[in-house]
Backbone as a ProteinNet text record, in pm:
[ID]
protein_1_A
[PRIMARY]
MSSRRKPDWLKMRPPAGQRFTEIKQTLRDRNLHTVCEEANCPNLGECWSGRDGPGTATFMLMGDRCSRGCNFCDVQTGGMEPLDPDEPANVAEAVADIGLDYVVLTSVDRDDLPDQGAAHFAETIREIKQRDSSILVEVLIPDFQGRPDCVRQIIEAEPDVVAHNIETVERLQWPVRDRRARYDQSLSVLEQVEAESDIYTKTSIMLGLGEYDHEIYQTLSDLREADVDIVTLGQYLQPSRSHLDVFEYVHPDSFETWRRVAEDELGFLYCASGPMVRSSYKAGELFVDALLRDGKGVEQARVEARAASN
[TERTIARY]
-887	-956.5	-1084.3	-1138.6	-1261.7	-1374.3	-1460.6	-1573.5	-1684.5	-1675.9	-1775.8	-1767.1	-1881.4	-1884.1	-1861.7	-1771.3	-1745.1	-1865.7	-1908.4	-2019.4	-1976.3	-2074.2	-2047.6	-1958.9	-1968	-1890.7	-1740.2	-1698.8	-1556.7	-1493.6	-1568.4	-1513	-1435.1	-1312.6	-1224.4	-1183.7	-1151	-1101.5	-957.5	-916.6	-779.6	-679.9	-552.4	-450.5	-439.7	-428.7	-417.1	-375	-344	-314.9	-166.6	-137.4	1.2	79.4	15	85.8	125	34.2	62	184.5	187.5	297.5	429.8	426	547.6	605.7	520.3	568.4	627.5	559.4	609.3	746.2	766.2	894.4	1004.1	973.3	1071.6	1116.7	1022.9	1056.9	1144.4	1110.8	1189.6	1330.3	1341.9	1472.3	1567	1511.5	1595.2	1591.3	1532.2	1525.6	1460.5	1350.5	1279.6	1151.2	1106.4	984.6	878.5	752	643.8	555	501.6	406.2	277.8	253.4	135.5	133.8	250.2	261.1	275.9	367.1	399.6	280.4	196.1	80.7	-46.8	-34.3	-150.9	-261.2	-225	-321.9	-432.8	-558.5	-668.3	-679.9	-609.8	-616.6	-501.4	-420	-299	-328.8	-427.6	-460	-499.8	-583.2	-630.7	-517.3	-436.9	-331.6	-220.7	-176.1	-66.4	-108.6	-228.3	-272.2	-305.2	-352.2	-387.5	-515.8	-568.3	-685.1	-646.6	-617.6	-576.1	-427.8	-365.7	-226.8	-135.2	-13.1	88.1	77.7	-15.1	-21.4	63.3	39.3	108.3	159.8	278.8	332.5	391.2	374.4	430.9	553.6	670.9	796.4	820.7	861.9	892.7	1043.6	1099.8	1244.4	1292.8	1422.9	1495.1	1460.1	1418.7	1393.6	1246.6	1219.5	1081	1050.1	1137	1114	1121.5	1027.7	1009.4	1057.7	1106.8	1150	1033.1	914.1	796.4	694.5	601.2	499.9	360.6	308.3	172.3	72.9	-36.2	-129.9	-228.6	-214.9	-300.5	-222.7	-90.8	-4.1	54.8	62.8	109.1	257.9	327.5	472.2	541.2	639.6	705.9	790.8	803.1	876.7	1006.5	1114.2	1240.7	1326.5	1454.9	1546.8	1586.7	1593.3	1628.9	1773	1794.9	1928.5	1988.1	2119.4	2180.3	2116.4	2117.9	2060.4	2137.9	2066.7	2127.9	2167	2297.1	2338.5	2295.5	2263.5	2220.1	2069.4	1998.2	1851.9	1801.1	1851.3	1800.6	1812.5	1928.1	1945.5	1858.1	1844.4	1760.7	1614.4	1567.2	1429.1	1410.6	1505	1496	1496.4	1579.1	1583.4	1454	1397.3	1271	1158.6	1158.8	1058.9	1066.8	1190.1	1208.6	1164	1197.5	1160.2	1008.4	940.8	795.9	726.5	789.8	732.5	637.1	661.1	573.9	601.5	496.5	518	474.7	421.8	388.9	434.6	525.1	587.1	552.6	519.8	497.8	606.7	673.8	777.2	733.1	749.5	729.1	841.3	833.3	940	889.3	964	946.4	1004	972.3	1040.4	1176.8	1278	1412.6	1467.1	1406.4	1451.8	1593.2	1643.6	1777.2	1887.3	1853.2	1953.6	1971.6	2093.8	2119.1	2028.6	2000.2	1914.6	1777.5	1740	1610.7	1593.2	1701.4	1693.8	1655.2	1654.5	1610.1	1698.2	1829.6	1920.5	1899.7	1875.8	1851.4	1723.2	1620.6	1493.1	1515.1	1587.5	1611.7	1692.6	1789.8	1871.3	1787	1689.6	1602.1	1518.8	1467.7	1392.1	1479.9	1602.5	1693.1	1730.6	1751.5	1785.6	1674.9	1551.6	1438.6	1429.4	1440.7	1427.2	1542.9	1662.8	1777.6	1762	1697.9	1677	1567.8	1465.3	1354.1	1281.6	1307	1250.8	1100.1	1043.2	898.7	819	888.3	819.6	776.5	651	601.2	629.4	685.6	723.3	645.4	569.5	500.1	571.3	597.2	662.9	572.1	559.1	485.2	588.1	617.8	732.5	692.4	788.7	767.8	770.3	753.5	760.1	903.6	1000.6	1141.5	1160.7	1077.8	1079.5	1056.7	993.6	964.3	1083.7	1193.9	1316	1308.8	1309.3	1300.6	1413.9	1534.5	1646.2	1623.6	1559.3	1530.9	1420.5	1316.3	1207.8	1262.1	1354.3	1410.2	1488.6	1552.5	1623.1	1526.5	1406.6	1305	1259.8	1234.1	1189.9	1292.7	1420.1	1526.9	1547.6	1500	1508.4	1400.1	1305	1201.5	1108.1	1044	935.1	816	720.4	602.7	493.1	488.2	392	463.4	441.9	488.9	367.4	355.4	246.8	302.7	227	256.1	122.4	98.8	-34.4	-57.9	-166.4	-209.6	-274.8	-327	-382.1	-518.7	-533	-658.5	-673.8	-783.7	-810.9	-716.2	-707.6	-608.7	-628.4	-751	-777.4	-729.1	-728.6	-696.4	-553.7	-470.8	-333.1	-268.8	-282.1	-253.8	-387.5	-422.5	-339.6	-325.1	-374.5	-364.6	-219.3	-149.3	-11.2	87.4	211.9	321.1	326.8	368.3	370	464.7	560.7	652.9	590	476.3	405.3	304.3	302.7	211.5	134.7	14.9	-73	-6.9	42.3	102.6	231.6	304.5	428.6	400.7	296.2	259.2	212	133.4	90.5	210.6	311.4	428.4	506	510.2	577	506.6	375.2	297.6	306.2	303.8	314.9	449.3	556.2	688.6	697.9	644.3	648.1	572.6	457	379.2	452.5	518.3	584.8	711.5	781.2	913.1	916.5	800.2	801.2	665.4	661	534.6	487.3	543.5	509.9	369.8	292.9	161	176.1	87.1	89	-36.4	-21.8	-128.4	-123.6	-238.9	-243.7	-362.5	-369.5	-474.2	-528.3	-659.4	-728.1	-800.7	-786.8	-862.4	-988.6	-1100.6	-1225	-1262.1	-1347.3	-1390	-1313	-1240.7	-1160.2	-1225	-1344.5	-1413.1	-1414.3	-1377.4	-1377.6	-1520.8	-1541.2	-1670.5	-1668.4	-1787.9	-1795.6	-1729.7	-1751.4	-1693	-1539.9	-1486.2	-1340.6	-1285.9	-1359.8	-1318.8	-1318.9	-1424.6	-1434.7	-1318.8	-1286.1	-1176.8	-1043.5	-1023.4	-898.9	-887.2	-994	-993.6	-968	-1027	-1006.7	-861.6	-803.2	-662.2	-570.8	-603.3	-522	-531.8	-650.5	-664.8	-594.7	-597.3	-525.3	-375.8	-328.7	-188.6	-166.7	-271.8	-266.8	-243.6	-281.6	-270.3	-362.9	-313.5	-387.4	-483.2	-439.2	-513	-529	-648.3	-672.7	-744.4	-710.5	-782.2	-840.8	-959.2	-1025.3	-1063.7	-1030.9	-1060.6	-1099.7	-1151.3	-1193.7	-1074.3	-1060.5	-959.9	-1002.4	-909.7	-932	-826.3	-867.6	-776.6	-690.6	-557.5	-473.2	-450.4	-462.5	-446.4	-512.8	-521.5	-586.5	-510.8	-383.1	-302.8	-312.6	-386.5	-403	-536.5	-553	-675.5	-799	-904	-1030.8	-1092.9	-1172.3	-1253.9	-1368.1	-1383.2	-1492.5	-1623.5	-1618.4	-1736.9	-1695.4	-1782.1	-1765.1	-1849.2	-1782	-1847.1	-1910.9	-2035.7	-2109.6	-2053.6	-2054.8	-2005.3	-2070.5	-2197.2	-2263.4	-2194.5	-2144.1	-2072.7	-1941.6	-1872.9	-1749.9	-1779.1	-1888.8	-1925.7	-1957.8	-2020.9	-2048.9	-1918.9	-1823.4	-1695.6	-1618.8	-1634.5	-1570.7	-1624.7	-1755.9	-1815.7	-1773.8	-1767.8	-1723	-1580.2	-1493	-1351.5	-1332.5	-1399.7	-1379.7	-1463.9	-1593.8	-1686	-1687.6	-1672.3	-1677.1	-1539.1	-1445.6	-1314.9	-1211	-1232.3	-1145.7	-1023.2	-1021.9	-913.4	-919.9	-804.5	-804.1	-869	-847	-903.6	-917.7	-1025.6	-1046.6	-1090.1	-1011.1	-1050.6	-1104.9	-1232.7	-1296.8	-1385.3	-1357	-1435.4	-1379.9	-1458	-1413.3	-1279.8	-1254	-1131.5	-1018.8	-1039.1	-935.2	-820.6	-697.5	-578.9	-493.3	-393.6	-316.3	-243.7	-191.9	-128.6	-227.8	-314.8	-426.1	-440.5	-464.1	-451.9	-552.3	-663.2	-754.8	-685	-609	-533.7	-420.5	-356.9	-246.1	-294.7	-409.2	-463.2	-499.5	-544.7	-575.5	-449.3	-342.8	-216.6	-160.7	-169.9	-122	-194	-325.3	-402.2	-362.1	-330.7	-287.6	-149.7	-53.8	86.2	125.9	80.5	124	34	-95.6	-190.5	-232.9	-196.4	-230	-378.6	-452.7	-596.5	-624.2	-739.7	-783	-828.5	-848	-883.6	-1014.1	-1117.3	-1247.5	-1239.1	-1171.2	-1159.2	-1073.9	-969.1	-884.2	-963.8	-1050.9	-1136.1	-1226.7	-1289.4	-1382.6	-1311.1	-1194.4	-1122.2	-1072	-1025	-975.6	-1087.8	-1203.8	-1316.9	-1368.6	-1372.2	-1420.7	-1329.9	-1198.5	-1103.7	-1105.7	-1150.4	-1146.5	-1278.1	-1379.3	-1508.9	-1517.2
2004.8	1885	1925.9	1834.9	1863.7	1892.3	1989.6	2022.5	1919.5	1832.1	1727.7	1631.9	1593.5	1500	1358	1286.9	1149.1	1061.3	980.7	888.3	775.2	707	603.3	491.5	463	350.3	378.4	500.7	534.1	538	499	500.2	372.5	387.5	273.7	272.5	152.5	143	191.9	257.2	308.1	194.3	218.5	114.8	72	-58.3	-109.5	-255.3	-312.4	-454.5	-483.5	-601.3	-640.3	-651.3	-707.6	-725.5	-591	-494.5	-359.8	-302.7	-318.3	-265.3	-333.3	-464.2	-538.8	-496	-481.7	-442.4	-302	-212.1	-74.2	-71	-150.5	-152.4	-210.6	-316.2	-376.8	-276.1	-200.4	-99.8	10	55.6	161.7	111.8	-12.1	-66.6	-69	-85.4	-97.4	28.2	135.2	262.7	246.5	172.1	147.9	230.3	255.3	332.7	245	276.7	210.6	316	283	373.9	378.9	274.3	271	394.2	427.1	541.5	672.2	673.4	797.2	854.1	765.7	811.1	813.4	791.7	791.4	699.2	577.4	483.8	452.2	457.5	431.4	285.9	195.3	53.4	7.9	101.3	64.4	-27.6	6.2	-75.6	-215.9	-227.7	-359.6	-445	-387.6	-465.6	-504.2	-408.9	-438.5	-535.6	-519.2	-606.3	-744.8	-754	-884.1	-936.8	-1042.5	-1109.2	-1250.9	-1332.6	-1469.6	-1490.6	-1399	-1415.7	-1321.1	-1306	-1227.2	-1077.4	-1033.2	-891.6	-859	-743.5	-702.6	-561.4	-535.6	-400	-376.9	-256.7	-220.6	-134.1	-190.6	-120.3	-14.9	104.1	210.8	232.4	205.6	210.2	349.7	370.6	488.1	617.4	603.8	722	755	864.4	905.2	1038.4	1079.7	1203.5	1174.9	1232.4	1201.6	1317.4	1284.8	1389.1	1452.7	1394.5	1449.4	1498.9	1581.6	1638.3	1616.6	1496.2	1467.2	1529.6	1581.7	1657.6	1572.3	1439.7	1351.2	1283	1294.1	1210.4	1288.4	1224.1	1290.5	1270.2	1200.4	1183.8	1317	1354.2	1482.9	1487.8	1607.2	1628.3	1703.2	1658.4	1729.5	1691.8	1729.3	1702	1555.9	1486.4	1344.1	1324.4	1214.9	1181.4	1067.6	1045.3	932	800.1	703.1	573	505.7	433.5	355.9	219.6	190.8	63.7	-58.3	-38.6	-150.1	-174.4	-85.9	-97.9	-230	-276.9	-404.7	-518.7	-530.2	-635.8	-612	-486.2	-455	-489.1	-461.8	-496.3	-647.3	-720.5	-866.7	-923.5	-866	-912.1	-877.8	-761.7	-723.7	-816.5	-853.5	-947.8	-1079.8	-1125.7	-1249.9	-1233.5	-1119.9	-1095.2	-1091.6	-1025.9	-1012.3	-1143.8	-1221.4	-1349.4	-1341.2	-1245.7	-1230.6	-1339	-1384	-1473.7	-1408.1	-1285.9	-1204.5	-1063	-1010.3	-881	-783.5	-661.7	-555.4	-450.6	-419.3	-315.9	-202.9	-80.2	33.9	133.1	250.2	348.4	487.3	584.3	720.8	727.9	835.7	862.1	921.4	877.8	932.3	974.2	1079.4	1131.4	1187.7	1207.5	1263.4	1160.3	1032.7	927	885.1	848.2	811.9	700.1	601.5	491.2	494.8	610.8	630	539.1	472.5	382	239.8	206.7	73.8	-38	-17.5	-122.3	-148.4	-43.4	-56.6	-135.9	-106.3	-177.4	-325.9	-351.8	-490	-567.3	-500.5	-567.2	-607.9	-524.7	-557.6	-681.1	-690.3	-810	-933.8	-925.7	-1041.8	-1080.3	-981	-1009.9	-1090	-1051.5	-1122.5	-1264	-1278.4	-1409.6	-1503.5	-1447.1	-1529.8	-1589.6	-1515.8	-1566.8	-1672.5	-1653.1	-1748.4	-1736.9	-1831.6	-1824.9	-1846.3	-1893.1	-1916.4	-1788.4	-1682.2	-1555.3	-1494.1	-1454.7	-1386.8	-1237.6	-1180	-1038.4	-961.8	-863.9	-771.2	-637.4	-576.4	-445.9	-344.5	-229.8	-117.4	-12.8	-7	70.5	207.6	302.2	429.2	406	513.2	496.1	499.4	531.1	537.2	623.9	729.2	819.5	743.3	627.6	549.6	480.2	469.4	410.1	256.8	193.4	46.7	-23.5	34	-31.8	-39.9	62.6	60.6	-39.8	-40.6	-137.2	-279.4	-298.2	-432.4	-482.5	-392.9	-435.3	-495.4	-438.7	-493.1	-630.4	-642.7	-770.2	-879.9	-847.3	-946.7	-991.3	-912.2	-951.9	-1053.2	-1073.8	-1177.3	-1164.5	-1049.4	-1042.2	-1122.3	-1146.5	-1223.5	-1135.8	-1011.5	-915.5	-782.6	-720.1	-583	-493	-396.7	-299.8	-162.4	-89.6	52.3	121.8	227.8	287.4	395.2	378.2	480.1	596.7	569.9	664.8	723.7	778.6	842.2	838.8	892	891.2	987.2	974	1051.2	1202.8	1251.4	1395.4	1456.7	1378.4	1431.4	1399.4	1345.2	1314	1435.7	1552	1678.3	1748.2	1790.4	1819.4	1707.2	1585.9	1481.2	1439	1410.6	1363.2	1475.2	1454.1	1542.8	1551.2	1665.5	1684.8	1587.7	1532.4	1436.7	1298.9	1275.9	1149.1	1164.7	1066.8	1075.1	944.4	956.6	842.1	740	787.6	695.4	634.2	710.1	660.3	547.1	563.4	457.8	332.9	351.4	236	162.3	237.6	174.1	87.8	129.3	49.3	-85.2	-81.6	-204	-292.1	-231.1	-306.8	-378.3	-311.5	-372.9	-495.5	-485.7	-599.8	-717.7	-690.2	-796.9	-856.7	-773.2	-819.6	-898.7	-866.4	-923.8	-1028.4	-1063	-1158.5	-1225.4	-1322.2	-1385.6	-1335.9	-1226.3	-1170.1	-1109.4	-1130.2	-1068.4	-916.7	-844.2	-697.8	-645.6	-529.1	-474.3	-322	-257.6	-111.8	-67.7	62.8	115.6	246.9	265.4	388.7	444.4	575.6	643.8	703	689.7	751.8	865.1	953.7	1066.3	1194.1	1197.9	1314.7	1401.3	1360.9	1437.7	1368.6	1242.2	1164.8	1128.5	1111	1066.9	916.1	855	710.6	664.4	737.8	693.4	699	788.6	796.4	678.4	636.2	518	396	383.2	269.4	270.8	389	398.7	362	405.8	373.2	222.9	161.5	16.2	-55	-5.9	-66.2	-52.7	64.9	86.8	-7.4	-28.1	-116.9	-261.5	-304	-440.3	-453.9	-347.7	-348.4	-368.4	-319.3	-338	-471.8	-554.6	-688.9	-687.4	-580	-575.7	-681.2	-752.7	-865.3	-825.2	-735.8	-703.9	-552.8	-509.1	-366.2	-346.9	-239.5	-202.6	-63.7	-44.6	85.7	123.7	246.9	292.5	439.1	483.7	622.5	711.8	822.8	922.4	991.5	1002.6	1074.7	1184.3	1303.7	1417.3	1405	1392.3	1374	1500.8	1619.3	1744.7	1856.9	1974.8	2088.9	2134.5	2101.8	2146.4	2052.4	1944.6	1849.7	1871.2	1801.4	1813.3	1783.3	1858.8	1831.2	1703.2	1638.1	1526.7	1585.5	1540.9	1588.5	1522.5	1392.1	1320.7	1193.1	1148.6	1018.6	917.7	825.1	729.7	618.3	587.8	488.5	348.3	263.6	125.5	49.1	78.2	9.6	38.9	161.8	196.2	119.5	104.5	25.4	-118.8	-174.1	-310.8	-321.8	-219.6	-219.5	-221.6	-138.6	-134.5	-266	-332.5	-463.7	-562	-562.7	-655.2	-621.2	-492.3	-450.2	-497.8	-476.2	-511.7	-661.2	-741.9	-886.6	-952.8	-922.8	-997.5	-948	-817.9	-764.1	-749	-693.7	-662.1	-772.1	-862.3	-979.3	-966.8	-871.2	-869.9	-998.4	-1050.7	-1169.7	-1142.3	-1021.7	-987.6	-837.4	-795.2	-653.7	-640.3	-571	-533.4	-391.7	-374.2	-245.4	-210.2	-98.5	-56	74.1	147.1	277.4	274.6	169	165.6	84.9	37.8	-38.7	54.5	8.3	80.4	-12.5	45.1	-35.3	-150.8	-128.3	-236.3	-280.6	-371	-408.5	-558.4	-615	-758.8	-841.1	-780.3	-856.4	-898.3	-806.2	-839.6	-936.1	-918.3	-1005.7	-1148.8	-1163.2	-1296.3	-1366.4	-1290.1	-1348.5	-1405.5	-1327	-1373.2	-1490.8	-1483.6	-1592.6	-1723.1	-1716.1	-1835.9	-1891.6	-1804	-1849.2	-1913.6	-1843.7	-1885.6	-1989.8	-1971.7	-2063.3	-2186.3	-2163	-2273.4	-2338.8	-2276.7	-2336.7	-2335.1	-2242.6	-2234.6	-2173.6	-2205.8	-2142	-2000.2	-1922.1	-1781.5	-1764.4	-1840.5	-1824.6	-1855.8	-1965.1	-2001.7	-1900.3	-1850.9	-1749.6	-1621.5	-1584.5	-1467.5	-1486	-1602.1	-1631.4	-1623.9	-1686.6	-1691.5	-1552.8	-1473.3	-1339.9	-1251	-1260.1	-1177	-1219.3	-1349.1	-1399.2	-1350.8	-1347.2	-1307.8	-1158.4	-1080.1	-933.5	-877	-960.7	-913.2	-921.2
961.3	914.5	842.4	763.7	692.4	791.2	753.3	839.2	828.5	730.5	715.6	834.3	886.9	998.3	947.8	1012.1	970.5	1002.8	907.5	934.2	1027.6	1081.9	1181.4	1127.5	999	944.9	939	970.9	968.6	1107.2	1209.1	1344	1371.1	1424.4	1449.9	1596.7	1645.5	1782.3	1789.8	1898.3	1909.8	1928.2	1891.6	1910.2	2055.7	2077.3	2213.9	2207.8	2324.9	2332.4	2345.6	2396.1	2419.2	2289.5	2186.5	2060.2	2000	2008.3	1960.5	2032	2163.8	2244.2	2209.3	2190	2157.7	2023.3	1923.7	1791.6	1796.1	1864.5	1875.3	1941.9	2046	2115.2	2027.4	1952.4	1861.8	1756.6	1702.8	1602.2	1661.1	1781.4	1843.6	1877.3	1923.6	1960	1841.3	1720.9	1601.2	1513.5	1566.6	1495.5	1358.2	1356.5	1231.5	1226.8	1104.5	1083.9	1017.4	1042.4	971.4	907.8	791.1	727.4	808.4	886.5	973.8	1064.3	1121.8	1212	1135.1	1037.7	967.8	891.5	837.6	760.4	843	974.7	1063.6	1012	978	921.4	1022	978.6	1071.7	1114.4	1046.3	1080.1	1168.4	1217.3	1290	1407.8	1486.4	1603.7	1566.8	1463.6	1421.1	1365.2	1276.6	1210.9	1308.3	1391.3	1482.9	1591.3	1642	1750.8	1701.5	1577.7	1522.8	1584.7	1523.2	1579.9	1620	1520.4	1549.8	1523	1448.9	1410.4	1484.2	1434.2	1504.2	1481.8	1398.5	1367.3	1245.5	1188.5	1066.6	1083.1	1033.5	1029.5	891.1	839.9	710.3	733.7	709.3	734.5	626.6	669.2	575.3	569.3	454	435.6	397	418.3	370	443.5	570.2	651.6	664.1	736.5	758.8	691.6	598.1	523.7	374.4	300.9	159.6	72.8	-46.5	-139.1	-213.6	-197.5	-264.9	-162.4	-210.8	-122.6	-178.2	-162.4	-207.9	-109.8	-161.3	-78.4	-0.6	-9	70.3	181.7	180.1	262.5	378.2	495.6	617.4	644.4	555.7	572.9	543.8	626.6	611.6	485	430.1	304.9	331.6	263.8	269.5	388.7	380.9	490.3	500.9	384.6	385.8	432.1	501.7	550.5	468	477.7	406.3	448.9	359.4	390.8	502.8	586.9	694	637.4	625.3	565.6	646.3	774	859	853	785.8	786.6	728.2	613.2	561.2	661.3	727.7	827.6	950	991.4	1107.5	1082.8	962.3	927.9	932.3	872.8	871.9	1013.6	1100.9	1239.9	1313.4	1285.9	1348.4	1304.7	1177.7	1126.4	1203.1	1227	1302.7	1447.7	1509	1648.7	1666.3	1572.9	1582.8	1548.5	1460.6	1422.4	1305.2	1214.1	1098.1	994.9	926.8	813.4	682.3	692.7	575.5	606.4	525.4	552	440.1	478	379.8	396.9	287.3	285.3	194.4	240.4	152.6	178.3	120.3	140.8	108.2	154.2	107	-34.9	-106.8	-234.5	-204.2	-279	-262.6	-398.4	-454	-583.2	-575.7	-452.9	-434.7	-455.6	-458	-470	-616.2	-655.3	-795.3	-846.9	-762	-807.7	-742.3	-686.8	-620	-497.6	-455.6	-341.9	-378.3	-506.7	-550.6	-495.6	-494.4	-446	-297.1	-220.4	-76.2	-52.4	-130.7	-123.6	-153.4	-262.4	-304.4	-200	-138.6	-37.2	84	119.4	232.4	202.4	81	40.2	54.8	5.6	9	151.5	236.5	376.7	443.6	419.4	478.8	424.5	293.7	229.7	267	285	321.3	460.7	549.8	685.3	691.3	609.7	608.6	475.7	387.8	252.3	250.6	362.2	365.4	391.3	433.3	458.4	325.1	317.1	198.5	212.2	106.8	109.5	3.2	48.8	-41.2	-33.7	-147.6	-149.9	-218.1	-154	-210.1	-249.8	-378.8	-425.2	-481.4	-479.6	-549.8	-700.8	-778.2	-923.7	-976.2	-889.2	-929.4	-1054.7	-1066.6	-1182.6	-1313.4	-1303.5	-1422.8	-1484.7	-1410.8	-1466.7	-1463.5	-1580.3	-1585.1	-1511.6	-1510.6	-1443.5	-1292.8	-1236	-1092.7	-1060	-1140.8	-1119.9	-1133.2	-1226.9	-1250.4	-1128.7	-1054.6	-933.5	-831.9	-824.4	-733.7	-782	-910.3	-968.1	-941.6	-961.4	-947.2	-802.7	-706.8	-565.6	-529.4	-618.2	-608.5	-487.1	-471.9	-373.1	-425.7	-339.7	-380.6	-440.6	-398.7	-452.1	-471.3	-586.4	-607.6	-622.8	-531.9	-536.4	-570.1	-647.3	-670.6	-688.9	-615.1	-609.2	-713.8	-788.3	-884.3	-810.8	-689.6	-592.8	-629.8	-752.8	-790.6	-942	-990.3	-1134	-1205.2	-1337.2	-1412.6	-1395.8	-1398.7	-1390.1	-1259.3	-1150.6	-1018.2	-971.9	-1061.2	-1019.1	-953.8	-1014	-948.2	-931.5	-810.2	-693.4	-590.6	-616.4	-514.7	-493.5	-602.2	-592.7	-625.9	-588.5	-626.7	-779.8	-832.5	-977.8	-1049.1	-976.4	-1039	-1057.5	-994.3	-1010.7	-1123.9	-1214.4	-1328.2	-1344.1	-1394.1	-1416	-1508.5	-1624.6	-1721.4	-1667.5	-1586.6	-1528.7	-1429.8	-1349.1	-1254.9	-1327.8	-1433.5	-1512.7	-1572	-1614.8	-1677.1	-1578	-1451.4	-1348.3	-1331.8	-1320.1	-1303.8	-1428	-1545.4	-1670.9	-1679.9	-1635.2	-1642.2	-1552.4	-1431.3	-1339.4	-1400	-1458.8	-1522.1	-1641.3	-1720.8	-1842.7	-1814.5	-1703.9	-1679.7	-1568.9	-1512.2	-1402.2	-1386.9	-1296.1	-1257.2	-1120.8	-1075	-944.2	-948.7	-843	-835.3	-824.7	-893.6	-889.6	-820.9	-758.9	-675.7	-681.5	-671	-666.9	-584.2	-557.4	-469.5	-522.6	-499.8	-540.1	-418.4	-394.7	-289.9	-351.1	-282	-324.8	-229.2	-276.5	-193.9	-220.9	-333.6	-367.9	-476.2	-518.9	-622.8	-757.2	-758.9	-883.4	-923.9	-1053.5	-1105.3	-1127.4	-1129	-1145.8	-1274.6	-1384.4	-1511.8	-1506.8	-1423.4	-1410	-1328.8	-1226.7	-1150	-1241.7	-1320.4	-1412.1	-1512.1	-1564.5	-1661	-1597	-1473.6	-1403.8	-1381.8	-1335.5	-1317.6	-1450.5	-1556.6	-1688.9	-1734.1	-1710.2	-1746.9	-1668	-1542.3	-1458.3	-1505.4	-1546.1	-1598.6	-1733.1	-1812.8	-1939.9	-1914.9	-1799	-1759	-1689.4	-1681.4	-1620.9	-1469.9	-1402.9	-1256.3	-1196.6	-1095	-1037.2	-925.9	-837.8	-715.3	-704.5	-667.4	-647.6	-514.6	-444.9	-322.8	-340.7	-286.1	-288.5	-146.6	-106.8	27.7	29.4	140.8	158.8	190.1	117.6	153.9	283	377.9	502.3	514.7	546.9	557.2	682.7	668	786.4	868.3	806.4	880.8	801.9	864.2	798.8	674.2	665.5	552	432	447.1	337.2	265.5	155.4	76.7	160.6	137.2	203.1	147.6	230.1	182.2	100.5	-23.7	-107.9	-66.9	-38.6	8.8	80.9	169.7	233.7	155.6	91.7	3.2	85.8	56	133.5	111	214	197.4	82.2	51.3	-59.6	-192.8	-208.6	-331.6	-342.3	-229.1	-229.9	-269.4	-222.1	-257.1	-406.3	-460.9	-604.9	-685.3	-645	-716.1	-699.9	-586.5	-570.6	-673.5	-689.5	-786.7	-929.2	-959.8	-1092.8	-1117.7	-1019.3	-1034.6	-1055.5	-973.2	-980.4	-1088.8	-1088.7	-1174.1	-1318.3	-1336.9	-1472.5	-1535.5	-1458.8	-1516.9	-1497.4	-1401.8	-1391.6	-1303.6	-1209.7	-1111.2	-1028.5	-990.6	-906.2	-771.7	-720.2	-589.2	-577.8	-513.1	-484.5	-339.7	-259.4	-124.2	-133.4	-102	-123.7	-4.7	60.3	174.9	229.3	306.6	356.2	429.5	508.8	587.9	524.5	402.6	334.2	294.7	313.7	271	185.7	115.2	19.8	86.7	206.8	283.4	388.8	351.5	439.2	440	556.7	571.1	491.4	445.9	361.3	232.2	172.4	52.8	81.7	196.3	232.9	255.4	319.3	344.6	214.7	115.5	-15.1	-78.1	-79.2	-138.4	-59.4	73	156.9	123.3	104.1	70.9	-64.7	-159.9	-292.5	-288.8	-229.4	-238.8	-134.4	-11.3	94.5	103.9	87.5	105.6	-24.2	-137.9	-266.7	-298	-238.8	-263.2	-401.1	-455.9	-578.8	-552	-659.4	-645.2	-568.2	-602.9	-537.3	-387.5	-352.2	-211.8	-135.7	-200.8	-137.1	-110.9	-204.5	-183.9	-62	-55.4	53.8	188.3	197.6	324.1	366.4	268.4	299.7	351	289.1	332.1	468.2	490	619.7	733	707.9	810.2	837.6	740.1	756.1	806.5	822.4	871.5	1023.4
[MASK]
++++++++++++++++++++++++++++++++++++++++++++++++++++++++++++++++++++++++++++++++++++++++++++++++++++++++++++++++++++++++++++++++++++++++++++++++++++++++++++++++++++++++++++++++++++++++++++++++++++++++++++++++++++++++++++++++++++++++++++++++++++++++++++++++++++++++++++++++++++++++++++++++++++++++++++++++++++++

């Protein structure tokens, strides 16, 4: 791990509570994986346990091993197994058992599959929607090697939000991400979703990897040029000694500055920005929920999402 001492603002409570235990048992009973566990997310306890609601879990499809090896990510690489044909139905049943009304789906990269796993992803979305059309589904998708036909399968399944993470500024794509991931390729995925649908788009940037302020601004500008609706910014944390070191711990005041830049200057509908914010984080989910389910305006949805996450 990084030799830098973590500042006080990065300390989180450990996972606990009945809701946490119930969700974990439901996932184990159905042999399902979550990115919350696989990526050692620091918000796992908060999201799973919930505060006033049922809690949130981000389901990870297509196994727990990835075909890529990004240097920031704790998901294991290689040794992928065939897709489980029952997984889409199992995920939908788990969603019903847990009682979620907002679901986040993500996946490992599966460059080994002919369609990168796009059809499996799309089938899971449909299974959830067929059981209860009122459930909001957010998907955090891979780049599918930039193939428009694969991205289109996701669009046609009609999720409510499509997220794909740019992760870092253009200069640092390597060594942060696997060499098969490219800045322009990620932008093209988000641009396609915006061009071919009315689905909300979302992306995430990690700070603390050695990026400069002008590079963050350029990345945010490029994302707005692609018409991305929602952006999240969070602190990179080193998951193990074999991963990239933390270059710096960014102060919460800087995250607040970037939030104002994103919303007030560049025009993102919503920006969740803070040291512990992650791409699948309930502040962003609550914003979308307020827009789509409650019919709130953008300003009111922002206020309610922030109030709930404080």
